[in-house]
Amino acid sequence: MRVDILTLFPEMFESPLGHSILKRGQDKGLVDIVLTNIRNFAADSYNKVDDKPYGGGPGMVMMPGPVFECFEHVQKLSPDKGRPILLTPQGQKFDHAKALELSAEKRLILIAGRYEGIDERIRIGLGAEQISIGDYVLSGGELAAMVIIDAVVRLLAGALGDEDSSKDDSFSQGLLEYPQYTRPEVFRDMKVPDILLSGDHAKIAEWRRQQTIERTKKWRPDLMNDNNNKNEKSES
Ligand code: 6GU
């Protein structure tokens, strides 16, 4: 998979992309992440990429020109047209189902907005789908792009070692994950549940399944009647 990121702040991505699973995914050749600075496509010698909103109001708006020039340049870098995605709080909310859907793409082109907003003609002209990571406002789409890339790359076959497979993760079955314990057996008077030390794998699997259901009912009741919930579907 190739992921292009169009941003005014490519440096923001250095640390997240340089560690752990995202680094491993790139080193293994599972994903090629390419950063392009929108400012390099500014039309004037001041590298201007934003301007005051027509009609008045606070803040600045990202101009369409530099984003279009940048997008068209980037799109030509690889034969696959790619799926253009605009990161904006107005977008459809990102979730596990969307992560799975995106992980099946050959190429994503993520565009991170900044300032008070982006010129509406960017969305219209690029025919980009809009994605948000939640109902709050970030200073720009960069952090959202990192969240999406992390969630998508860990779903690519081979990105995780065997020892940290994603199949038991929270949400992978539409429910929360069962509780995990490691050494020591007793920590500050809190003991690891006996069943996990029993060696009875069938009983452990059943206990984990029950825990998953109990925790989801208690902490995320909204997930219990979610259409994405594969457990609910298979039992009904
Ligand atoms: Cl994708 N961008 C910005 N600026 N704020 C957000 C967001 C995206 N998702 C949630 N809040």
CSV table of C-alpha atoms and ligand atoms in Angstrom, one decimal:
chain,number,residue,atom,x,y,z
A,1,MET,CA,0.0,0.0,0.0
A,2,ARG,CA,1.1,3.5,-0.7
A,3,VAL,CA,-0.1,6.4,1.4
A,4,ASP,CA,0.6,10.0,0.3
A,5,ILE,CA,0.1,12.8,2.9
A,6,LEU,CA,-0.3,16.4,1.8
A,7,THR,CA,0.4,18.7,4.6
A,8,LEU,CA,1.8,22.1,5.6
A,9,PHE,CA,3.7,20.3,8.5
A,10,PRO,CA,5.5,17.2,7.3
A,11,GLU,CA,7.9,17.4,10.3
A,12,MET,CA,5.0,16.5,12.6
A,13,PHE,CA,5.0,13.0,11.1
A,14,GLU,CA,8.6,12.1,11.7
A,15,SER,CA,8.3,10.6,15.2
A,16,PRO,CA,5.1,8.6,14.8
A,17,LEU,CA,6.2,7.2,11.4
A,18,GLY,CA,9.7,6.5,12.8
A,19,HIS,CA,8.7,4.1,15.6
A,20,SER,CA,7.1,0.8,16.4
A,21,ILE,CA,4.6,-0.8,14.0
A,22,LEU,CA,4.6,2.1,11.5
A,23,LYS,CA,8.3,1.9,11.2
A,24,ARG,CA,8.3,-1.9,10.9
A,25,GLY,CA,5.5,-1.7,8.3
A,26,GLN,CA,7.6,0.6,6.2
A,27,ASP,CA,10.9,-1.3,6.7
A,28,LYS,CA,9.1,-4.5,5.7
A,29,GLY,CA,7.8,-2.8,2.5
A,30,LEU,CA,4.1,-3.3,3.5
A,31,VAL,CA,3.5,0.4,3.3
A,32,ASP,CA,5.2,3.3,1.6
A,33,ILE,CA,4.4,6.6,3.2
A,34,VAL,CA,5.2,9.7,1.2
A,35,LEU,CA,5.0,13.2,2.7
A,36,THR,CA,4.6,16.3,0.5
A,37,ASN,CA,4.6,19.8,1.7
A,38,ILE,CA,1.7,21.8,0.3
A,39,ARG,CA,3.7,25.0,0.7
A,40,ASN,CA,6.1,23.9,-2.0
A,41,PHE,CA,3.2,24.5,-4.4
A,42,ALA,CA,2.4,28.1,-3.4
A,43,ALA,CA,2.1,30.4,-6.4
A,44,ASP,CA,3.9,33.4,-5.0
A,45,SER,CA,7.4,34.2,-3.6
A,46,TYR,CA,6.0,34.5,-0.1
A,47,ASN,CA,4.8,30.9,-0.3
A,48,LYS,CA,1.3,32.1,0.6
A,49,VAL,CA,-1.1,29.2,1.1
A,50,ASP,CA,-3.9,30.9,3.1
A,51,ASP,CA,-6.0,34.0,2.9
A,52,LYS,CA,-8.9,35.8,4.6
A,53,PRO,CA,-12.4,34.4,4.2
A,54,TYR,CA,-14.7,36.0,1.7
A,55,GLY,CA,-17.7,37.4,3.6
A,56,GLY,CA,-15.5,38.1,6.6
A,57,GLY,CA,-15.0,36.3,9.8
A,58,PRO,CA,-12.1,35.2,12.0
A,59,GLY,CA,-9.0,33.3,10.9
A,60,MET,CA,-7.6,32.2,7.6
A,61,VAL,CA,-8.7,29.8,5.0
A,62,MET,CA,-6.5,27.4,3.0
A,63,MET,CA,-6.4,28.5,-0.7
A,64,PRO,CA,-7.4,26.0,-3.3
A,65,GLY,CA,-4.5,26.7,-5.7
A,66,PRO,CA,-1.6,25.2,-3.7
A,67,VAL,CA,-3.6,22.2,-2.6
A,68,PHE,CA,-4.7,21.4,-6.2
A,69,GLU,CA,-1.2,21.8,-7.6
A,70,CYS,CA,0.2,19.6,-4.9
A,71,PHE,CA,-2.5,17.0,-5.3
A,72,GLU,CA,-2.0,16.8,-9.1
A,73,HIS,CA,1.8,16.6,-8.7
A,74,VAL,CA,1.5,13.8,-6.1
A,75,GLN,CA,-1.1,11.8,-8.0
A,76,LYS,CA,1.2,11.5,-11.0
A,77,LEU,CA,4.0,10.0,-8.8
A,78,SER,CA,2.5,6.6,-9.0
A,79,PRO,CA,0.3,4.8,-11.6
A,80,ASP,CA,-2.5,4.1,-9.1
A,81,LYS,CA,-5.0,7.0,-9.0
A,82,GLY,CA,-5.5,6.6,-5.3
A,83,ARG,CA,-8.4,7.3,-3.0
A,84,PRO,CA,-8.4,11.0,-2.0
A,85,ILE,CA,-9.4,11.7,1.6
A,86,LEU,CA,-9.8,15.1,3.2
A,87,LEU,CA,-9.2,15.2,7.0
A,88,THR,CA,-11.8,17.5,8.5
A,89,PRO,CA,-14.1,17.6,11.5
A,90,GLN,CA,-17.0,17.7,9.1
A,91,GLY,CA,-16.2,14.2,7.8
A,92,GLN,CA,-17.7,10.8,8.4
A,93,LYS,CA,-16.5,9.5,11.8
A,94,PHE,CA,-13.6,7.1,11.5
A,95,ASP,CA,-14.0,3.6,13.1
A,96,HIS,CA,-12.7,0.0,12.8
A,97,ALA,CA,-15.0,-0.7,9.8
A,98,LYS,CA,-13.5,2.3,7.9
A,99,ALA,CA,-10.0,1.2,8.9
A,100,LEU,CA,-10.6,-2.3,7.4
A,101,GLU,CA,-12.1,-0.7,4.3
A,102,LEU,CA,-9.1,1.6,3.8
A,103,SER,CA,-6.6,-1.2,4.5
A,104,ALA,CA,-7.9,-2.9,1.3
A,105,GLU,CA,-6.9,0.0,-0.9
A,106,LYS,CA,-3.7,0.1,-3.0
A,107,ARG,CA,-3.2,3.8,-2.5
A,108,LEU,CA,-4.6,6.5,-0.2
A,109,ILE,CA,-4.0,10.2,-0.6
A,110,LEU,CA,-4.6,12.0,2.7
A,111,ILE,CA,-5.0,15.8,2.7
A,112,ALA,CA,-4.6,17.5,6.1
A,113,GLY,CA,-6.4,20.8,6.4
A,114,ARG,CA,-5.3,23.7,8.6
A,115,TYR,CA,-6.4,27.1,9.7
A,116,GLU,CA,-10.1,27.9,10.3
A,117,GLY,CA,-10.9,25.8,7.3
A,118,ILE,CA,-10.2,25.0,3.7
A,119,ASP,CA,-11.7,26.6,0.6
A,120,GLU,CA,-14.9,24.6,-0.3
A,121,ARG,CA,-13.7,24.1,-3.9
A,122,ILE,CA,-10.9,21.8,-2.6
A,123,ARG,CA,-13.6,19.2,-1.5
A,124,ILE,CA,-15.7,19.7,-4.6
A,125,GLY,CA,-12.9,19.8,-7.1
A,126,LEU,CA,-10.9,16.8,-5.9
A,127,GLY,CA,-14.0,14.7,-5.3
A,128,ALA,CA,-12.5,13.8,-1.9
A,129,GLU,CA,-14.2,11.8,0.8
A,130,GLN,CA,-14.2,13.6,4.1
A,131,ILE,CA,-13.1,11.8,7.3
A,132,SER,CA,-13.1,13.0,10.9
A,133,ILE,CA,-11.7,11.1,13.9
A,134,GLY,CA,-14.2,12.3,16.4
A,135,ASP,CA,-16.5,15.1,17.5
A,136,TYR,CA,-14.0,17.7,18.6
A,137,VAL,CA,-11.8,20.2,16.7
A,138,LEU,CA,-8.1,19.7,16.2
A,139,SER,CA,-5.8,22.4,15.0
A,140,GLY,CA,-5.3,20.5,11.8
A,141,GLY,CA,-5.7,17.2,10.0
A,142,GLU,CA,-2.2,16.0,10.8
A,143,LEU,CA,-2.9,14.2,14.0
A,144,ALA,CA,-6.0,12.7,12.4
A,145,ALA,CA,-4.0,11.5,9.5
A,146,MET,CA,-1.5,9.8,11.9
A,147,VAL,CA,-4.4,8.1,13.8
A,148,ILE,CA,-5.8,6.8,10.5
A,149,ILE,CA,-2.5,5.5,9.2
A,150,ASP,CA,-1.7,3.8,12.5
A,151,ALA,CA,-5.1,2.0,12.6
A,152,VAL,CA,-4.9,1.0,8.9
A,153,VAL,CA,-1.3,-0.2,8.8
A,154,ARG,CA,-1.7,-2.5,11.8
A,155,LEU,CA,-4.4,-4.3,9.8
A,156,LEU,CA,-2.1,-5.0,6.9
A,157,ALA,CA,-1.1,-8.7,6.7
A,158,GLY,CA,2.4,-9.0,8.3
A,159,ALA,CA,2.5,-5.6,10.0
A,160,LEU,CA,2.1,-7.2,13.4
A,161,GLY,CA,4.2,-10.0,14.7
A,162,ASP,CA,2.4,-13.2,15.5
A,163,GLU,CA,2.6,-12.3,19.1
A,164,ASP,CA,0.6,-9.2,18.7
A,165,SER,CA,-2.1,-10.2,16.2
A,166,SER,CA,-5.0,-7.8,15.8
A,167,LYS,CA,-7.7,-10.4,15.8
A,168,ASP,CA,-8.4,-10.1,19.5
A,169,ASP,CA,-8.2,-6.3,19.6
A,170,SER,CA,-11.1,-4.3,20.9
A,171,PHE,CA,-13.6,-3.6,18.1
A,172,SER,CA,-12.2,-6.3,15.8
A,173,GLN,CA,-15.3,-8.3,16.7
A,174,GLY,CA,-17.3,-5.1,17.4
A,175,LEU,CA,-16.8,-5.6,21.1
A,176,LEU,CA,-14.2,-4.6,23.7
A,177,GLU,CA,-11.2,-6.8,24.4
A,178,TYR,CA,-11.0,-9.2,27.4
A,179,PRO,CA,-8.7,-8.2,30.3
A,180,GLN,CA,-5.0,-9.1,30.0
A,181,TYR,CA,-2.6,-10.0,32.8
A,182,THR,CA,1.1,-10.7,32.9
A,183,ARG,CA,3.7,-11.3,35.6
A,184,PRO,CA,3.7,-11.0,38.6
A,185,GLU,CA,0.9,-13.4,39.7
A,186,VAL,CA,0.2,-11.1,42.7
A,187,PHE,CA,0.7,-7.4,42.4
A,188,ARG,CA,-0.2,-5.2,45.5
A,189,ASP,CA,-2.7,-7.7,46.7
A,190,MET,CA,-4.4,-8.0,43.3
A,191,LYS,CA,-4.2,-11.6,42.0
A,192,VAL,CA,-4.3,-12.8,38.4
A,193,PRO,CA,-7.7,-14.7,38.0
A,194,ASP,CA,-7.1,-18.4,38.8
A,195,ILE,CA,-8.6,-19.5,35.5
A,196,LEU,CA,-5.7,-17.9,33.5
A,197,LEU,CA,-3.3,-20.1,35.5
A,198,SER,CA,-5.3,-23.3,35.0
A,199,GLY,CA,-3.9,-24.3,31.7
A,200,ASP,CA,-7.4,-25.2,30.5
A,201,HIS,CA,-7.6,-23.5,27.2
A,202,ALA,CA,-11.3,-24.1,26.5
A,203,LYS,CA,-12.2,-22.7,29.9
A,204,ILE,CA,-10.0,-19.7,29.3
A,205,ALA,CA,-11.5,-19.0,25.9
A,206,GLU,CA,-15.0,-19.2,27.4
A,207,TRP,CA,-14.0,-16.9,30.3
A,208,ARG,CA,-12.6,-14.3,27.9
A,209,ARG,CA,-15.7,-14.4,25.8
A,210,GLN,CA,-17.8,-13.7,28.9
A,211,GLN,CA,-15.5,-10.9,30.0
A,212,THR,CA,-15.7,-9.3,26.5
A,213,ILE,CA,-19.5,-9.3,26.7
A,214,GLU,CA,-19.7,-8.1,30.3
A,215,ARG,CA,-17.2,-5.3,29.8
A,216,THR,CA,-18.9,-4.1,26.6
A,217,LYS,CA,-22.3,-4.1,28.3
A,218,LYS,CA,-20.9,-2.1,31.2
A,219,TRP,CA,-18.6,0.3,29.5
A,220,ARG,CA,-19.8,0.6,25.9
A,221,PRO,CA,-23.5,-0.5,25.8
A,222,ASP,CA,-23.8,1.4,22.5
A,223,LEU,CA,-21.7,-1.3,20.9
A,224,MET,CA,-24.0,-4.1,21.9
A,225,ASN,CA,-26.6,-3.3,19.3
A,226,ASP,CA,-24.2,-2.1,16.7
A,227,ASN,CA,-24.5,-3.4,13.1
A,228,ASN,CA,-20.8,-3.9,13.0
A,229,ASN,CA,-21.0,-6.3,15.9
A,230,LYS,CA,-20.2,-9.7,14.4
A,231,ASN,CA,-20.9,-11.6,17.6
A,232,GLU,CA,-24.4,-10.3,17.8
A,233,LYS,CA,-25.0,-11.1,14.2
A,234,SER,CA,-23.7,-14.7,14.4
A,235,GLU,CA,-25.7,-15.4,17.5
A,236,SER,CA,-29.0,-14.0,16.2
B,1,6GU,CL1,-9.8,15.0,10.6
B,1,6GU,N1,-9.4,17.5,11.5
B,1,6GU,C1,-9.5,18.4,12.4
B,1,6GU,N2,-9.0,19.6,12.2
B,1,6GU,N3,-10.2,18.3,13.5
B,1,6GU,C2,-10.7,17.1,13.7
B,1,6GU,C3,-10.6,16.0,12.8
B,1,6GU,C4,-9.9,16.3,11.7
B,1,6GU,N4,-11.2,15.0,13.3
B,1,6GU,C5,-11.7,15.4,14.5
B,1,6GU,N5,-11.4,16.6,14.8
